[in-house]
CSV table of C-alpha atoms and ligand atoms in Angstrom, one decimal:
chain,number,residue,atom,x,y,z
Q,1,MET,CA,2.9,15.1,-8.9
Q,2,SER,CA,3.5,17.3,-6.0
Q,3,GLY,CA,2.9,17.7,-2.4
Q,4,ASN,CA,1.8,14.6,-0.7
Q,5,ASN,CA,1.2,12.8,-4.0
Q,6,HIS,CA,4.0,10.5,-5.2
Q,7,LYS,CA,4.1,8.2,-8.2
Q,8,ILE,CA,6.0,4.9,-8.4
Q,9,ILE,CA,6.2,2.8,-11.5
Q,10,PHE,CA,6.5,-1.0,-11.7
Q,11,THR,CA,8.3,-2.5,-14.7
Q,12,GLY,CA,9.7,-5.7,-16.1
Q,13,PRO,CA,9.2,-8.5,-18.4
Q,14,VAL,CA,6.1,-10.6,-19.0
Q,15,GLY,CA,5.1,-12.6,-15.9
Q,16,ALA,CA,7.5,-11.0,-13.7
Q,17,GLY,CA,4.6,-10.0,-11.4
Q,18,LYS,CA,3.9,-6.3,-11.9
Q,19,THR,CA,0.2,-6.6,-11.8
Q,20,THR,CA,0.3,-9.1,-8.9
Q,21,ALA,CA,2.5,-6.8,-6.9
Q,22,ILE,CA,0.5,-3.8,-7.2
Q,23,SER,CA,-2.6,-5.8,-6.3
Q,24,ALA,CA,-0.8,-7.2,-3.3
Q,25,ILE,CA,-0.2,-3.8,-1.8
Q,26,SER,CA,-3.0,-1.4,-3.1
Q,27,ASP,CA,-5.4,0.0,-0.7
Q,28,ILE,CA,-8.0,0.2,-3.6
Q,29,PRO,CA,-9.1,-2.2,-6.1
Q,30,VAL,CA,-6.4,-2.2,-8.8
Q,31,LEU,CA,-7.5,-0.9,-12.2
Q,32,LYS,CA,-6.2,-3.5,-14.5
Q,33,THR,CA,-6.1,-3.7,-18.4
Q,34,ASP,CA,-5.5,-7.4,-18.4
Q,35,GLU,CA,-6.6,-9.2,-21.8
Q,36,ASN,CA,-6.2,-12.8,-22.7
Q,37,ALA,CA,-2.7,-13.6,-23.6
Q,38,GLN,CA,-1.9,-15.0,-27.0
Q,39,ASP,CA,0.9,-17.2,-28.5
Q,40,MET,CA,4.1,-17.1,-26.4
Q,41,THR,CA,2.7,-15.3,-23.5
Q,42,LYS,CA,-0.2,-17.8,-23.1
Q,43,LYS,CA,2.3,-20.6,-22.3
Q,44,ARG,CA,3.3,-18.7,-19.1
Q,45,LYS,CA,0.0,-17.4,-17.9
Q,46,GLN,CA,-3.6,-16.7,-19.0
Q,47,THR,CA,-3.8,-12.6,-19.1
Q,48,THR,CA,-1.4,-9.8,-19.8
Q,49,THR,CA,-1.5,-6.3,-19.3
Q,50,VAL,CA,-2.1,-4.3,-22.5
Q,51,ALA,CA,-2.0,-0.7,-21.2
Q,52,MET,CA,-1.4,-0.1,-17.5
Q,53,ASP,CA,-2.2,-1.1,-13.9
Q,54,TYR,CA,-3.1,1.4,-11.5
Q,55,GLY,CA,-3.2,1.0,-7.6
Q,56,LEU,CA,-3.0,3.6,-4.6
Q,57,LEU,CA,-1.2,3.1,-1.2
Q,58,ASN,CA,-2.0,5.4,1.6
Q,59,LEU,CA,1.0,5.9,4.2
Q,60,GLY,CA,-0.9,8.0,6.5
Q,61,ASP,CA,-0.4,11.7,7.3
Q,62,GLY,CA,-2.2,12.2,3.7
Q,63,GLU,CA,1.0,10.8,2.0
Q,64,ARG,CA,-0.1,8.8,-1.1
Q,65,ILE,CA,1.8,6.7,-3.3
Q,66,HIS,CA,0.4,6.2,-6.8
Q,67,LEU,CA,1.3,2.8,-8.1
Q,68,TYR,CA,1.6,2.4,-12.0
Q,69,GLY,CA,2.4,-0.8,-13.7
Q,70,THR,CA,3.6,-1.0,-17.3
Q,71,PRO,CA,2.6,-3.7,-19.9
Q,72,GLY,CA,5.8,-6.3,-20.1
Q,73,GLN,CA,5.3,-6.9,-23.8
Q,74,GLU,CA,7.7,-4.9,-26.0
Q,75,ARG,CA,4.8,-4.3,-28.4
Q,76,PHE,CA,3.0,-2.1,-25.9
Q,77,ASP,CA,6.2,0.1,-25.2
Q,78,PHE,CA,4.7,3.2,-26.2
Q,79,MET,CA,2.9,3.1,-22.8
Q,80,TRP,CA,6.3,3.1,-21.0
Q,81,GLU,CA,7.4,6.8,-21.5
Q,82,ILE,CA,3.8,8.0,-20.7
Q,83,LEU,CA,3.7,6.0,-17.6
Q,84,THR,CA,7.0,7.3,-16.3
Q,85,GLN,CA,6.0,10.9,-16.5
Q,86,GLY,CA,6.3,12.6,-13.2
Q,87,GLY,CA,7.5,9.5,-11.5
Q,88,LEU,CA,9.6,9.4,-8.5
Q,89,GLY,CA,11.2,5.9,-8.9
Q,90,LEU,CA,11.2,2.6,-10.5
Q,91,ILE,CA,10.6,-0.9,-9.4
Q,92,LEU,CA,12.1,-3.3,-11.8
Q,93,LEU,CA,10.8,-6.8,-11.4
Q,94,LEU,CA,12.6,-9.6,-12.9
Q,95,ASP,CA,11.4,-13.4,-13.2
Q,96,ASN,CA,14.2,-15.8,-12.3
Q,97,SER,CA,12.5,-18.6,-14.0
Q,98,ARG,CA,12.9,-16.9,-17.7
Q,99,PRO,CA,15.5,-18.0,-20.0
Q,100,ASP,CA,17.9,-15.2,-19.6
Q,101,PRO,CA,16.9,-12.7,-16.7
Q,102,PHE,CA,20.2,-10.7,-17.3
Q,103,LYS,CA,19.2,-10.0,-20.8
Q,104,ASP,CA,15.9,-9.0,-19.5
Q,105,MET,CA,17.4,-6.7,-16.9
Q,106,GLN,CA,19.8,-5.0,-19.6
Q,107,PHE,CA,16.7,-4.6,-21.9
Q,108,PHE,CA,14.7,-2.8,-19.2
Q,109,VAL,CA,17.6,-0.8,-17.9
Q,110,ASN,CA,18.1,0.4,-21.5
Q,111,SER,CA,14.7,1.2,-22.2
Q,112,PHE,CA,14.3,3.2,-18.9
Q,113,SER,CA,17.7,4.9,-19.1
Q,114,ASP,CA,16.6,8.4,-19.3
Q,115,PHE,CA,14.4,7.8,-16.2
Q,116,ILE,CA,16.9,5.9,-14.2
Q,117,SER,CA,19.7,8.3,-14.8
Q,118,ASP,CA,18.1,11.0,-12.5
Q,119,LYS,CA,15.5,9.0,-10.5
Q,120,LYS,CA,16.0,5.9,-8.2
Q,121,MET,CA,15.5,2.3,-8.9
Q,122,VAL,CA,15.1,-0.8,-7.0
Q,123,VAL,CA,15.1,-4.4,-8.4
Q,124,GLY,CA,13.0,-7.3,-7.3
Q,125,ILE,CA,13.8,-10.8,-8.3
Q,126,THR,CA,10.7,-13.2,-8.3
Q,127,HIS,CA,10.1,-16.8,-8.9
Q,128,MET,CA,13.3,-17.5,-6.9
Q,129,GLU,CA,11.8,-20.1,-4.5
Q,130,ASN,CA,11.7,-22.7,-7.5
Q,131,ASN,CA,14.6,-21.0,-9.5
Q,132,PRO,CA,17.6,-20.1,-7.0
Q,133,ALA,CA,19.9,-19.5,-9.8
Q,134,PRO,CA,21.1,-16.8,-10.8
Q,135,THR,CA,21.7,-15.7,-7.3
Q,136,ILE,CA,21.2,-12.0,-6.1
Q,137,GLU,CA,24.9,-11.6,-5.9
Q,138,THR,CA,25.2,-12.2,-9.6
Q,139,TYR,CA,22.6,-9.5,-10.2
Q,140,HIS,CA,24.7,-7.0,-8.2
Q,141,HIS,CA,27.8,-7.9,-10.1
Q,142,HIS,CA,25.9,-7.3,-13.6
Q,143,LEU,CA,24.6,-4.0,-12.3
Q,144,LYS,CA,28.0,-3.0,-10.9
Q,145,LYS,CA,29.5,-3.9,-14.3
Q,146,HIS,CA,27.3,-1.4,-16.0
Q,147,ASP,CA,27.8,1.2,-13.3
Q,148,ILE,CA,24.2,1.2,-12.1
Q,149,LYS,CA,23.5,1.7,-8.4
Q,150,ALA,CA,20.3,-0.1,-7.2
Q,151,PRO,CA,19.5,-2.4,-4.4
Q,152,VAL,CA,18.5,-6.1,-5.5
Q,153,LEU,CA,16.0,-8.0,-3.3
Q,154,GLU,CA,14.5,-11.5,-3.7
Q,155,VAL,CA,10.5,-11.0,-3.5
Q,156,ASP,CA,7.6,-13.1,-4.1
Q,157,ALA,CA,5.1,-10.7,-5.8
Q,158,ARG,CA,2.1,-12.4,-4.3
Q,159,LYS,CA,3.4,-11.6,-0.8
Q,160,LYS,CA,2.3,-8.3,0.5
Q,161,GLU,CA,5.2,-7.9,3.0
Q,162,ASP,CA,7.8,-8.6,0.3
Q,163,ILE,CA,6.5,-5.8,-1.9
Q,164,GLU,CA,6.1,-3.5,1.0
Q,165,THR,CA,9.9,-4.0,1.8
Q,166,LEU,CA,10.9,-3.5,-1.7
Q,167,LEU,CA,8.7,-0.3,-1.8
Q,168,LYS,CA,10.3,0.9,1.5
Q,169,VAL,CA,13.9,0.3,0.2
Q,170,LEU,CA,13.0,2.6,-2.8
Q,171,LEU,CA,11.1,5.2,-0.7
Q,172,TYR,CA,13.9,5.4,1.8
Q,173,SER,CA,16.5,5.9,-1.1
Q,174,LEU,CA,14.4,8.8,-2.4
Q,175,ASP,CA,13.5,10.5,1.0
Q,176,PRO,CA,14.2,9.0,4.5
Q,177,TRP,CA,11.1,10.4,5.7
Q,178,LEU,CA,8.8,8.5,3.4
Q,179,GLY,CA,10.5,5.2,3.9
Q,180,LYS,CA,9.8,5.2,7.6
T,201,GTP,N1,5.9,-19.2,-7.8
T,201,GTP,C1,5.9,-17.9,-7.9
T,201,GTP,N2,4.9,-17.2,-8.7
T,201,GTP,C2,4.9,-15.8,-8.7
T,201,GTP,C3,5.9,-15.0,-8.0
T,201,GTP,N3,5.8,-13.7,-8.1
T,201,GTP,C4,4.7,-13.7,-9.1
T,201,GTP,N4,4.1,-14.9,-9.3
T,201,GTP,C5,3.2,-15.4,-10.2
T,201,GTP,O1,3.5,-15.0,-11.4
T,201,GTP,C6,2.3,-14.5,-12.1
T,201,GTP,C7,2.8,-13.0,-12.7
T,201,GTP,O2,1.6,-12.6,-13.4
T,201,GTP,P1,1.4,-11.0,-13.5
T,201,GTP,O3,1.3,-10.3,-12.1
T,201,GTP,O4,0.2,-10.9,-14.4
T,201,GTP,O5,2.7,-10.5,-14.3
T,201,GTP,P2,2.9,-9.2,-15.0
T,201,GTP,O6,4.3,-8.6,-14.7
T,201,GTP,O7,1.7,-8.2,-14.8
T,201,GTP,O8,3.0,-9.7,-16.6
T,201,GTP,P3,2.5,-8.9,-17.9
T,201,GTP,O9,1.3,-7.7,-17.7
T,201,GTP,O10,2.0,-9.8,-18.9
T,201,GTP,O11,3.7,-8.0,-18.5
T,201,GTP,C8,1.2,-14.6,-11.3
T,201,GTP,O12,0.5,-15.8,-11.7
T,201,GTP,C9,1.8,-14.8,-9.9
T,201,GTP,O13,0.9,-15.3,-9.0
T,201,GTP,C10,7.1,-15.8,-7.3
T,201,GTP,O14,7.9,-15.1,-6.6
T,201,GTP,N5,6.8,-17.1,-7.2
T,202,MG,MG1,0.6,-7.1,-15.9
């Protein structure tokens, strides 16, 4: 993408809130590819993304942010590389209520390591209001241990202002003019 069009990718495990977050901030009805969830996923929620989400955010002055969400399930990981092409930055959402969110973080950081190595990433931790542990500081610690520089914020994917803040932090780290 070029000019005034920018592409941001949301990724993370099942139920972290990727589809919800894109829906919270998109200026257009989100293109979703949710299907009824089966087996393990169904225990957590009814539907799951099988290909991608797409939303659009107009920043004004003709600047447009194209928002792409990946499926969380590993069996759809063939979409991950396709969806990152031409992207400027990555928003990694992690669900603090999952059994081992650090393992999730490690898994996604590894899966997107090529992208992260020359692009920016921010991390949003969801479901914290009911699951205060692990803390944001512990996430910082883990990232530092792996020599990864990325801001970590508590967010609720259902709250527009939370996702706007997360996106702003990412855009600001990419280009202070975009993050204004
Ligand atoms: N309590 C709580 N619920 C949240 C929070 N963030 C998101 N949710 C809910 O968690 C669920 C997330 O579902 P999705 O948005 O479908 O998750 P996803 O990451 O797109 O999942 P897949 O497409 O299956 O990979 C929704 O029911 C949201 O309303 C949060 O911070 N707290
Ligand atoms: Mg989804």
